Amino acid sequence: MEKYMRRCLEIASSAEGLTAPNPMVGALLVCEGRIISEGKHAFYGASHAEPEAISKVKDVELLKKSILYVNLEPCCHYGKTPPCTEKIIAAGIPYVVVAALDTSSKINGKGIKILNDAGIKTDVGILEKEARELNRFFYTYHEKKRPYILLKWAQTPDGFIDSDRTTPQTPPVKISNHATQIVDHHHRSQYQAIMVGTNTIIMDNPSLTTRCWYGKNPLRITIDRHGKLNGNYNIFNHDAKSLVFTTSPADYGYAEVIVNNSIDVEYITGVLFEKKIQSLIVEGGTQLIESFIRANLWDEAMIFIGDFPLKKGVKAPVLNNDAVLRETLLSNKLCKIYNS
Ligand code: AOF
Ligand code: ZN
């Protein structure tokens, strides 16, 4: 069973970065020990994985003796597509193996119940951990009512993210190398949104786009509590959408503006939930990242560690959790931490 489910996860993950806010789903049909068809949810709005797999089978009689494997509980609602449960029942498939339940409120076990009520045998939980890990954005969003949050920064081996600069005319210290930038942009292509604080915009003027990897640009978000920004900064250019949280409206070019008197990380993640944003990278600076750490609103941290010390400068955020991964990217090191 596991080998078929592993293949479902592989098929599902080939649509990485294309399905949000929907999950990545792969399905396959096994008839008498042979895979006779595969299907995936290819992009947001496309048909679901199960009907994709079912409709490719020419000899429909085979369906009546096939096992359907799928990494997500089949849906039972009318969304952009009709319920997958109806398609499975109509096809006469006798047995469905599922990795993990779809915990969004409209499904959450109802899909399995409908299949069972129709006399279809089900098994749930095969490679569940791996399936939940693959769709961690989707599950965090529906279960915690906020996006999955990745904290990301580059620091020197002695714990600084920059020198003590007083003017944007002094360029930032280049800590990470090109390999690190490629990994970083790969992440940008997978996430729906990216956020930095006011100071980072003023001092670094980042574009926050996906330039070193194929894929979408995330929604670029910032906070402008004291009205220090204007529409000329790169984050507000035409390259991608932008959103700014402020206490008083100003001219931010093409950005969407949300005005509120009290802007904190709880408020921001609540707004992102309403906007169906399931994944967020917080890229700096230290103050903004630490406000997410203090509120315990984070899931993963990725720290790129450069190869030379600075001895003094702007202190990097501090996390005391154990790193689960250490990798080398040319001269840089990558350290990954999960919030358990
Ligand atoms: C499945 N198979 O391949 C996917 C499912 O608007 P719709 O019709 O595309 O429905 C989106 C919801 O359906 C999504 O939020 C999630 O609960 C489920 N996704 N379900 O049976 C699939 N992609
Ligand atoms: Zn479906």
mmCIF file of C-alpha atoms and ligand atoms in Angstrom:
data_model
loop_
_atom_site.group_PDB
_atom_site.id
_atom_site.type_symbol
_atom_site.label_atom_id
_atom_site.label_comp_id
_atom_site.label_asym_id
_atom_site.label_seq_id
_atom_site.Cartn_x
_atom_site.Cartn_y
_atom_site.Cartn_z
ATOM 1 C CA MET A 1 0.000 0.000 0.000
ATOM 2 C CA GLU A 2 2.790 2.377 0.964
ATOM 3 C CA LYS A 3 4.496 2.217 -2.410
ATOM 4 C CA TYR A 4 1.289 3.304 -4.185
ATOM 5 C CA MET A 5 0.705 6.112 -1.696
ATOM 6 C CA ARG A 6 4.293 7.252 -2.091
ATOM 7 C CA ARG A 7 3.632 7.505 -5.825
ATOM 8 C CA CYS A 8 0.460 9.584 -5.099
ATOM 9 C CA LEU A 9 2.594 12.008 -3.077
ATOM 10 C CA GLU A 10 5.110 12.180 -5.901
ATOM 11 C CA ILE A 11 2.386 12.940 -8.459
ATOM 12 C CA ALA A 12 0.827 15.505 -6.110
ATOM 13 C CA SER A 13 4.095 17.325 -5.487
ATOM 14 C CA SER A 14 4.712 17.804 -9.203
ATOM 15 C CA ALA A 15 2.130 20.623 -8.968
ATOM 16 C CA GLU A 16 4.087 22.378 -6.207
ATOM 17 C CA GLY A 17 3.427 26.117 -6.124
ATOM 18 C CA LEU A 18 0.494 25.892 -8.572
ATOM 19 C CA THR A 19 -2.519 24.749 -6.541
ATOM 20 C CA ALA A 20 -2.874 27.244 -3.663
ATOM 21 C CA PRO A 21 -5.178 27.791 -1.875
ATOM 22 C CA ASN A 22 -6.042 24.223 -2.844
ATOM 23 C CA PRO A 23 -3.822 21.358 -1.673
ATOM 24 C CA MET A 24 -1.546 19.216 -3.857
ATOM 25 C CA VAL A 25 -3.334 15.962 -4.623
ATOM 26 C CA GLY A 26 -2.332 12.868 -6.569
ATOM 27 C CA ALA A 27 -4.445 9.769 -7.223
ATOM 28 C CA LEU A 28 -3.945 6.427 -8.880
ATOM 29 C CA LEU A 29 -5.961 3.327 -9.686
ATOM 30 C CA VAL A 30 -4.562 -0.141 -9.101
ATOM 31 C CA CYS A 31 -6.262 -3.093 -10.796
ATOM 32 C CA GLU A 32 -5.055 -6.578 -9.887
ATOM 33 C CA GLY A 33 -1.663 -5.287 -8.766
ATOM 34 C CA ARG A 34 -1.059 -2.948 -11.728
ATOM 35 C CA ILE A 35 -1.336 0.828 -11.899
ATOM 36 C CA ILE A 36 -3.861 1.477 -14.676
ATOM 37 C CA SER A 37 -4.209 5.238 -14.345
ATOM 38 C CA GLU A 38 -2.874 8.322 -12.553
ATOM 39 C CA GLY A 39 -4.275 11.795 -12.029
ATOM 40 C CA LYS A 40 -3.378 15.027 -10.292
ATOM 41 C CA HIS A 41 -4.856 18.353 -9.305
ATOM 42 C CA ALA A 42 -2.647 20.264 -11.741
ATOM 43 C CA PHE A 43 -3.391 23.872 -10.756
ATOM 44 C CA TYR A 44 -5.916 25.976 -8.842
ATOM 45 C CA GLY A 45 -9.312 25.699 -10.562
ATOM 46 C CA ALA A 46 -8.393 22.514 -12.486
ATOM 47 C CA SER A 47 -10.278 19.241 -11.987
ATOM 48 C CA HIS A 48 -9.440 17.154 -8.935
ATOM 49 C CA ALA A 49 -7.003 14.245 -8.900
ATOM 50 C CA GLU A 50 -9.571 11.430 -8.528
ATOM 51 C CA PRO A 51 -11.797 12.340 -11.552
ATOM 52 C CA GLU A 52 -8.591 12.886 -13.544
ATOM 53 C CA ALA A 53 -7.461 9.327 -12.788
ATOM 54 C CA ILE A 54 -10.939 7.803 -13.269
ATOM 55 C CA SER A 55 -11.640 9.482 -16.609
ATOM 56 C CA LYS A 56 -8.423 8.155 -18.154
ATOM 57 C CA VAL A 57 -9.540 4.518 -17.808
ATOM 58 C CA LYS A 58 -11.017 3.401 -21.153
ATOM 59 C CA ASP A 59 -12.366 0.023 -20.038
ATOM 60 C CA VAL A 60 -14.770 1.159 -17.296
ATOM 61 C CA GLU A 61 -15.343 -2.461 -16.210
ATOM 62 C CA LEU A 62 -11.810 -2.392 -14.711
ATOM 63 C CA LEU A 63 -12.901 0.333 -12.281
ATOM 64 C CA LYS A 64 -15.237 -2.122 -10.551
ATOM 65 C CA LYS A 65 -12.250 -4.177 -9.388
ATOM 66 C CA SER A 66 -9.770 -1.350 -8.792
ATOM 67 C CA ILE A 67 -8.404 0.285 -5.674
ATOM 68 C CA LEU A 68 -8.233 4.073 -5.702
ATOM 69 C CA TYR A 69 -5.266 5.570 -3.846
ATOM 70 C CA VAL A 70 -5.332 9.296 -3.042
ATOM 71 C CA ASN A 71 -3.330 11.391 -0.574
ATOM 72 C CA LEU A 72 -6.322 13.534 0.493
ATOM 73 C CA GLU A 73 -9.808 12.516 1.571
ATOM 74 C CA PRO A 74 -12.087 12.829 -1.497
ATOM 75 C CA CYS A 75 -14.211 15.978 -1.420
ATOM 76 C CA CYS A 76 -17.999 15.885 -1.081
ATOM 77 C CA HIS A 77 -18.873 19.518 -1.824
ATOM 78 C CA TYR A 78 -19.719 21.546 -4.915
ATOM 79 C CA GLY A 79 -16.829 23.996 -5.411
ATOM 80 C CA LYS A 80 -15.215 24.789 -8.722
ATOM 81 C CA THR A 81 -15.817 21.113 -9.503
ATOM 82 C CA PRO A 82 -18.530 18.586 -8.484
ATOM 83 C CA PRO A 83 -17.879 16.249 -5.504
ATOM 84 C CA CYS A 84 -15.243 13.559 -6.107
ATOM 85 C CA THR A 85 -17.265 11.180 -3.908
ATOM 86 C CA GLU A 86 -20.069 11.186 -6.545
ATOM 87 C CA LYS A 87 -17.609 10.330 -9.299
ATOM 88 C CA ILE A 88 -16.071 7.488 -7.256
ATOM 89 C CA ILE A 89 -19.468 6.010 -6.366
ATOM 90 C CA ALA A 90 -20.714 6.301 -9.976
ATOM 91 C CA ALA A 91 -17.577 4.547 -11.232
ATOM 92 C CA GLY A 92 -18.289 1.530 -9.008
ATOM 93 C CA ILE A 93 -14.855 1.599 -7.342
ATOM 94 C CA PRO A 94 -15.082 -0.786 -4.354
ATOM 95 C CA TYR A 95 -12.102 0.321 -2.254
ATOM 96 C CA VAL A 96 -10.465 3.703 -1.539
ATOM 97 C CA VAL A 97 -7.159 4.168 0.317
ATOM 98 C CA VAL A 98 -6.518 7.661 1.696
ATOM 99 C CA ALA A 99 -3.404 9.117 3.318
ATOM 100 C CA ALA A 100 -5.003 11.905 5.376
ATOM 101 C CA LEU A 101 -8.390 13.480 6.046
ATOM 102 C CA ASP A 102 -9.224 16.826 4.452
ATOM 103 C CA THR A 103 -9.630 18.873 7.650
ATOM 104 C CA SER A 104 -11.203 21.896 5.941
ATOM 105 C CA SER A 105 -14.596 22.492 7.562
ATOM 106 C CA LYS A 106 -16.661 21.510 4.513
ATOM 107 C CA ILE A 107 -15.173 18.000 4.339
ATOM 108 C CA ASN A 108 -13.444 16.739 7.543
ATOM 109 C CA GLY A 109 -14.554 13.079 7.502
ATOM 110 C CA LYS A 110 -17.795 13.648 5.557
ATOM 111 C CA GLY A 111 -16.187 12.384 2.331
ATOM 112 C CA ILE A 112 -15.203 9.074 3.966
ATOM 113 C CA LYS A 113 -18.664 8.686 5.521
ATOM 114 C CA ILE A 114 -20.379 9.183 2.151
ATOM 115 C CA LEU A 115 -18.138 6.540 0.572
ATOM 116 C CA ASN A 116 -18.776 4.088 3.438
ATOM 117 C CA ASP A 117 -22.548 4.729 3.318
ATOM 118 C CA ALA A 118 -22.389 3.795 -0.378
ATOM 119 C CA GLY A 119 -20.767 0.470 0.559
ATOM 120 C CA ILE A 120 -17.219 1.451 -0.411
ATOM 121 C CA LYS A 121 -14.438 0.124 1.809
ATOM 122 C CA THR A 122 -11.936 2.757 2.965
ATOM 123 C CA ASP A 123 -8.553 2.812 4.678
ATOM 124 C CA VAL A 124 -7.314 6.122 6.058
ATOM 125 C CA GLY A 125 -3.850 6.959 7.416
ATOM 126 C CA ILE A 126 -1.383 5.356 4.989
ATOM 127 C CA LEU A 127 1.661 7.726 4.986
ATOM 128 C CA GLU A 128 -0.447 10.268 6.855
ATOM 129 C CA LYS A 129 2.566 12.116 8.301
ATOM 130 C CA GLU A 130 4.159 12.542 4.868
ATOM 131 C CA ALA A 131 0.842 13.638 3.337
ATOM 132 C CA ARG A 132 0.264 16.272 6.034
ATOM 133 C CA GLU A 133 3.853 17.458 5.631
ATOM 134 C CA LEU A 134 3.401 17.853 1.859
ATOM 135 C CA ASN A 135 0.266 19.966 2.345
ATOM 136 C CA ARG A 136 1.442 21.711 5.528
ATOM 137 C CA PHE A 137 0.269 25.124 4.225
ATOM 138 C CA PHE A 138 -3.265 23.823 3.614
ATOM 139 C CA TYR A 139 -3.490 22.001 6.967
ATOM 140 C CA THR A 140 -2.049 24.872 9.040
ATOM 141 C CA TYR A 141 -4.422 27.309 7.374
ATOM 142 C CA HIS A 142 -7.556 25.248 8.034
ATOM 143 C CA GLU A 143 -6.614 23.987 11.497
ATOM 144 C CA LYS A 144 -4.915 27.080 12.968
ATOM 145 C CA LYS A 145 -6.893 29.685 11.000
ATOM 146 C CA ARG A 146 -3.718 31.430 9.884
ATOM 147 C CA PRO A 147 -1.059 30.977 7.179
ATOM 148 C CA TYR A 148 1.898 28.620 7.597
ATOM 149 C CA ILE A 149 4.724 30.976 8.592
ATOM 150 C CA LEU A 150 8.372 30.643 7.569
ATOM 151 C CA LEU A 151 10.842 32.964 9.271
ATOM 152 C CA LYS A 152 13.861 33.511 7.075
ATOM 153 C CA TRP A 153 17.045 35.475 7.508
ATOM 154 C CA ALA A 154 20.767 35.468 6.709
ATOM 155 C CA GLN A 155 23.271 36.047 9.487
ATOM 156 C CA THR A 156 27.002 35.992 10.040
ATOM 157 C CA PRO A 157 28.473 33.094 12.090
ATOM 158 C CA ASP A 158 28.716 35.522 15.037
ATOM 159 C CA GLY A 159 24.992 36.413 14.883
ATOM 160 C CA PHE A 160 24.602 39.684 12.959
ATOM 161 C CA ILE A 161 22.244 40.380 10.044
ATOM 162 C CA ASP A 162 23.862 43.640 8.953
ATOM 163 C CA SER A 163 26.349 46.311 9.962
ATOM 164 C CA ASP A 164 25.106 49.386 11.881
ATOM 165 C CA ARG A 165 24.076 51.466 8.898
ATOM 166 C CA THR A 166 22.517 54.908 9.396
ATOM 167 C CA THR A 167 21.707 55.663 5.759
ATOM 168 C CA PRO A 168 20.428 53.590 2.814
ATOM 169 C CA GLN A 169 23.305 55.032 0.769
ATOM 170 C CA THR A 170 25.615 52.585 2.572
ATOM 171 C CA PRO A 171 24.851 49.215 0.922
ATOM 172 C CA PRO A 172 23.846 46.255 3.142
ATOM 173 C CA VAL A 173 26.519 43.694 4.048
ATOM 174 C CA LYS A 174 26.295 40.800 1.564
ATOM 175 C CA ILE A 175 26.074 37.742 3.820
ATOM 176 C CA SER A 176 24.563 35.099 1.537
ATOM 177 C CA ASN A 177 25.914 33.810 -1.785
ATOM 178 C CA HIS A 178 24.184 33.138 -5.130
ATOM 179 C CA ALA A 179 23.343 29.503 -4.286
ATOM 180 C CA THR A 180 21.540 30.747 -1.182
ATOM 181 C CA GLN A 181 19.641 33.278 -3.276
ATOM 182 C CA ILE A 182 18.435 30.511 -5.623
ATOM 183 C CA VAL A 183 17.154 28.427 -2.685
ATOM 184 C CA ASP A 184 15.501 31.532 -1.278
ATOM 185 C CA HIS A 185 13.740 32.322 -4.549
ATOM 186 C CA HIS A 186 12.606 28.712 -4.920
ATOM 187 C CA HIS A 187 10.838 29.228 -1.592
ATOM 188 C CA ARG A 188 9.327 32.486 -2.806
ATOM 189 C CA SER A 189 7.785 30.592 -5.737
ATOM 190 C CA GLN A 190 6.101 28.165 -3.309
ATOM 191 C CA TYR A 191 4.714 30.702 -0.847
ATOM 192 C CA GLN A 192 1.689 32.938 -1.414
ATOM 193 C CA ALA A 193 3.020 35.957 0.489
ATOM 194 C CA ILE A 194 6.233 37.527 1.738
ATOM 195 C CA MET A 195 6.608 40.228 4.363
ATOM 196 C CA VAL A 196 9.291 42.663 5.571
ATOM 197 C CA GLY A 197 9.210 45.570 8.033
ATOM 198 C CA THR A 198 9.374 49.327 7.303
ATOM 199 C CA ASN A 199 13.074 49.652 8.130
ATOM 200 C CA THR A 200 14.062 46.863 5.762
ATOM 201 C CA ILE A 201 12.186 48.675 2.947
ATOM 202 C CA ILE A 202 13.890 51.983 3.746
ATOM 203 C CA MET A 203 17.411 50.607 4.219
ATOM 204 C CA ASP A 204 17.484 47.786 1.600
ATOM 205 C CA ASN A 205 14.662 48.701 -0.843
ATOM 206 C CA PRO A 206 14.045 44.998 -1.721
ATOM 207 C CA SER A 207 11.887 43.899 -4.689
ATOM 208 C CA LEU A 208 10.804 40.624 -3.008
ATOM 209 C CA THR A 209 10.168 38.960 -6.368
ATOM 210 C CA THR A 210 11.057 35.469 -7.651
ATOM 211 C CA ARG A 211 13.849 36.342 -10.062
ATOM 212 C CA CYS A 212 16.249 33.418 -9.599
ATOM 213 C CA TRP A 213 13.701 30.606 -9.931
ATOM 214 C CA TYR A 214 10.845 29.740 -12.268
ATOM 215 C CA GLY A 215 7.425 30.472 -10.758
ATOM 216 C CA LYS A 216 5.033 32.973 -9.302
ATOM 217 C CA ASN A 217 5.859 36.107 -7.348
ATOM 218 C CA PRO A 218 4.368 36.122 -3.859
ATOM 219 C CA LEU A 219 2.116 38.937 -2.619
ATOM 220 C CA ARG A 220 4.501 41.496 -1.052
ATOM 221 C CA ILE A 221 3.448 42.791 2.343
ATOM 222 C CA THR A 222 4.759 45.479 4.657
ATOM 223 C CA ILE A 223 3.698 47.604 7.616
ATOM 224 C CA ASP A 224 3.975 51.378 7.619
ATOM 225 C CA ARG A 225 2.873 52.389 11.123
ATOM 226 C CA HIS A 226 4.304 55.882 11.032
ATOM 227 C CA GLY A 227 3.759 56.810 7.384
ATOM 228 C CA LYS A 228 7.467 56.665 6.442
ATOM 229 C CA LEU A 229 7.025 54.923 3.075
ATOM 230 C CA ASN A 230 5.860 56.111 -0.343
ATOM 231 C CA GLY A 231 5.024 54.567 -3.735
ATOM 232 C CA ASN A 232 8.601 54.891 -5.060
ATOM 233 C CA TYR A 233 10.001 51.901 -3.178
ATOM 234 C CA ASN A 234 10.579 48.707 -5.213
ATOM 235 C CA ILE A 235 8.060 46.716 -3.154
ATOM 236 C CA PHE A 236 5.282 48.852 -4.684
ATOM 237 C CA ASN A 237 6.374 48.447 -8.329
ATOM 238 C CA HIS A 238 4.462 46.650 -11.107
ATOM 239 C CA ASP A 239 6.378 43.353 -10.806
ATOM 240 C CA ALA A 240 3.923 41.802 -8.341
ATOM 241 C CA LYS A 241 0.986 42.655 -6.085
ATOM 242 C CA SER A 242 1.619 44.489 -2.807
ATOM 243 C CA LEU A 243 -0.275 45.047 0.413
ATOM 244 C CA VAL A 244 0.509 47.590 3.094
ATOM 245 C CA PHE A 245 -0.835 47.792 6.654
ATOM 246 C CA THR A 246 -0.889 51.371 7.938
ATOM 247 C CA THR A 247 -2.494 53.564 10.582
ATOM 248 C CA SER A 248 -3.056 56.410 8.108
ATOM 249 C CA PRO A 249 -3.495 56.078 4.342
ATOM 250 C CA ALA A 250 -0.776 57.492 2.076
ATOM 251 C CA ASP A 251 0.170 57.113 -1.591
ATOM 252 C CA TYR A 252 1.622 53.620 -1.967
ATOM 253 C CA GLY A 253 1.350 53.418 -5.756
ATOM 254 C CA TYR A 254 -0.410 50.224 -6.857
ATOM 255 C CA ALA A 255 -0.537 48.589 -3.422
ATOM 256 C CA GLU A 256 -3.696 47.549 -1.610
ATOM 257 C CA VAL A 257 -3.871 49.518 1.653
ATOM 258 C CA ILE A 258 -5.378 48.281 4.919
ATOM 259 C CA VAL A 259 -5.878 51.031 7.499
ATOM 260 C CA ASN A 260 -6.190 50.058 11.138
ATOM 261 C CA ASN A 261 -5.233 51.732 14.422
ATOM 262 C CA SER A 262 -3.728 48.687 16.034
ATOM 263 C CA ILE A 263 -1.517 46.625 13.760
ATOM 264 C CA ASP A 264 0.092 43.606 15.389
ATOM 265 C CA VAL A 265 1.083 40.187 14.073
ATOM 266 C CA GLU A 266 -2.161 38.590 15.300
ATOM 267 C CA TYR A 267 -4.184 41.183 13.385
ATOM 268 C CA ILE A 268 -2.061 40.742 10.250
ATOM 269 C CA THR A 269 -2.287 36.936 10.204
ATOM 270 C CA GLY A 270 -6.062 37.243 10.799
ATOM 271 C CA VAL A 271 -6.394 39.496 7.735
ATOM 272 C CA LEU A 272 -4.288 37.069 5.691
ATOM 273 C CA PHE A 273 -6.573 34.225 6.769
ATOM 274 C CA GLU A 274 -9.582 36.198 5.471
ATOM 275 C CA LYS A 275 -7.696 36.748 2.223
ATOM 276 C CA LYS A 276 -7.133 32.973 1.870
ATOM 277 C CA ILE A 277 -3.348 33.352 2.145
ATOM 278 C CA GLN A 278 -2.111 29.948 3.341
ATOM 279 C CA SER A 279 1.637 30.576 3.419
ATOM 280 C CA LEU A 280 3.821 33.507 4.436
ATOM 281 C CA ILE A 281 7.572 34.142 4.495
ATOM 282 C CA VAL A 282 8.736 36.745 7.005
ATOM 283 C CA GLU A 283 12.098 37.941 5.695
ATOM 284 C CA GLY A 284 13.144 40.616 8.160
ATOM 285 C CA GLY A 285 14.216 42.635 9.859
ATOM 286 C CA THR A 286 15.018 41.379 13.314
ATOM 287 C CA GLN A 287 12.229 43.386 14.998
ATOM 288 C CA LEU A 288 9.472 42.017 12.774
ATOM 289 C CA ILE A 289 10.760 38.429 13.004
ATOM 290 C CA GLU A 290 11.015 38.698 16.788
ATOM 291 C CA SER A 291 7.434 39.929 17.049
ATOM 292 C CA PHE A 292 6.325 36.711 15.278
ATOM 293 C CA ILE A 293 8.543 34.652 17.619
ATOM 294 C CA ARG A 294 7.146 36.413 20.733
ATOM 295 C CA ALA A 295 3.562 35.713 19.600
ATOM 296 C CA ASN A 296 4.576 32.108 18.817
ATOM 297 C CA LEU A 297 3.204 32.664 15.318
ATOM 298 C CA TRP A 298 5.679 30.691 13.259
ATOM 299 C CA ASP A 299 6.137 27.138 11.966
ATOM 300 C CA GLU A 300 9.582 26.980 10.455
ATOM 301 C CA ALA A 301 12.763 29.043 10.445
ATOM 302 C CA MET A 302 15.410 28.990 7.752
ATOM 303 C CA ILE A 303 18.668 30.635 8.649
ATOM 304 C CA PHE A 304 21.415 31.132 6.092
ATOM 305 C CA ILE A 305 24.783 31.480 7.761
ATOM 306 C CA GLY A 306 27.517 33.361 5.930
ATOM 307 C CA ASP A 307 31.215 32.623 6.108
ATOM 308 C CA PHE A 308 32.761 35.723 7.732
ATOM 309 C CA PRO A 309 32.147 37.322 11.154
ATOM 310 C CA LEU A 310 31.103 40.988 11.560
ATOM 311 C CA LYS A 311 31.999 41.433 15.258
ATOM 312 C CA LYS A 312 29.374 44.213 15.592
ATOM 313 C CA GLY A 313 26.203 45.351 13.883
ATOM 314 C CA VAL A 314 22.455 44.587 13.911
ATOM 315 C CA LYS A 315 21.806 41.470 15.992
ATOM 316 C CA ALA A 316 20.032 38.567 14.270
ATOM 317 C CA PRO A 317 16.864 37.092 15.822
ATOM 318 C CA VAL A 318 17.492 34.368 18.378
ATOM 319 C CA LEU A 319 15.724 30.994 18.438
ATOM 320 C CA ASN A 320 16.584 28.423 21.057
ATOM 321 C CA ASN A 321 14.929 25.445 19.333
ATOM 322 C CA ASP A 322 17.120 22.645 17.967
ATOM 323 C CA ALA A 323 17.982 22.667 14.275
ATOM 324 C CA VAL A 324 16.714 19.654 12.329
ATOM 325 C CA LEU A 325 18.761 20.205 9.218
ATOM 326 C CA ARG A 326 22.139 21.632 8.417
ATOM 327 C CA GLU A 327 23.251 21.865 4.812
ATOM 328 C CA THR A 328 26.081 23.559 2.971
ATOM 329 C CA LEU A 329 25.343 25.880 0.052
ATOM 330 C CA LEU A 330 28.751 26.674 -1.446
ATOM 331 C CA SER A 331 30.386 28.673 1.343
ATOM 332 C CA ASN A 332 27.104 29.304 3.234
ATOM 333 C CA LYS A 333 25.364 27.025 5.698
ATOM 334 C CA LEU A 334 21.612 26.491 5.896
ATOM 335 C CA CYS A 335 20.022 25.724 9.225
ATOM 336 C CA LYS A 336 16.351 24.694 9.502
ATOM 337 C CA ILE A 337 14.290 24.808 12.675
ATOM 338 C CA TYR A 338 10.683 23.684 13.227
ATOM 339 C CA ASN A 339 8.403 25.087 15.924
ATOM 340 C CA SER A 340 7.202 21.919 17.583
HETATM 341 C C1 AOF B 1 -10.149 16.263 -3.729
HETATM 342 N N1 AOF B 1 -9.266 16.080 -4.740
HETATM 343 O O1 AOF B 1 -7.673 16.806 -6.103
HETATM 344 C C2 AOF B 1 -8.437 18.279 -4.451
HETATM 345 C C3 AOF B 1 -9.333 18.450 -3.365
HETATM 346 O O2 AOF B 1 -13.053 24.599 -5.620
HETATM 347 P P1 AOF B 1 -12.731 23.154 -5.832
HETATM 348 O O3 AOF B 1 -13.871 22.375 -6.414
HETATM 349 O O4 AOF B 1 -11.459 22.936 -6.624
HETATM 350 O O5 AOF B 1 -12.503 22.493 -4.372
HETATM 351 C C4 AOF B 1 -11.411 22.871 -3.593
HETATM 352 C C5 AOF B 1 -11.398 22.089 -2.299
HETATM 353 O O6 AOF B 1 -11.433 20.680 -2.557
HETATM 354 C C6 AOF B 1 -10.135 22.319 -1.478
HETATM 355 O O7 AOF B 1 -10.298 23.387 -0.577
HETATM 356 C C7 AOF B 1 -9.955 20.992 -0.754
HETATM 357 O O8 AOF B 1 -10.790 20.911 0.386
HETATM 358 C C8 AOF B 1 -10.457 19.991 -1.800
HETATM 359 N N2 AOF B 1 -9.365 19.621 -2.666
HETATM 360 N N3 AOF B 1 -10.145 17.412 -3.028
HETATM 361 O O9 AOF B 1 -10.954 15.372 -3.461
HETATM 362 C C9 AOF B 1 -8.419 17.023 -5.139
HETATM 363 N N4 AOF B 1 -7.628 19.286 -4.851
HETATM 364 ZN ZN ZN B 2 -12.548 16.547 -5.102
#
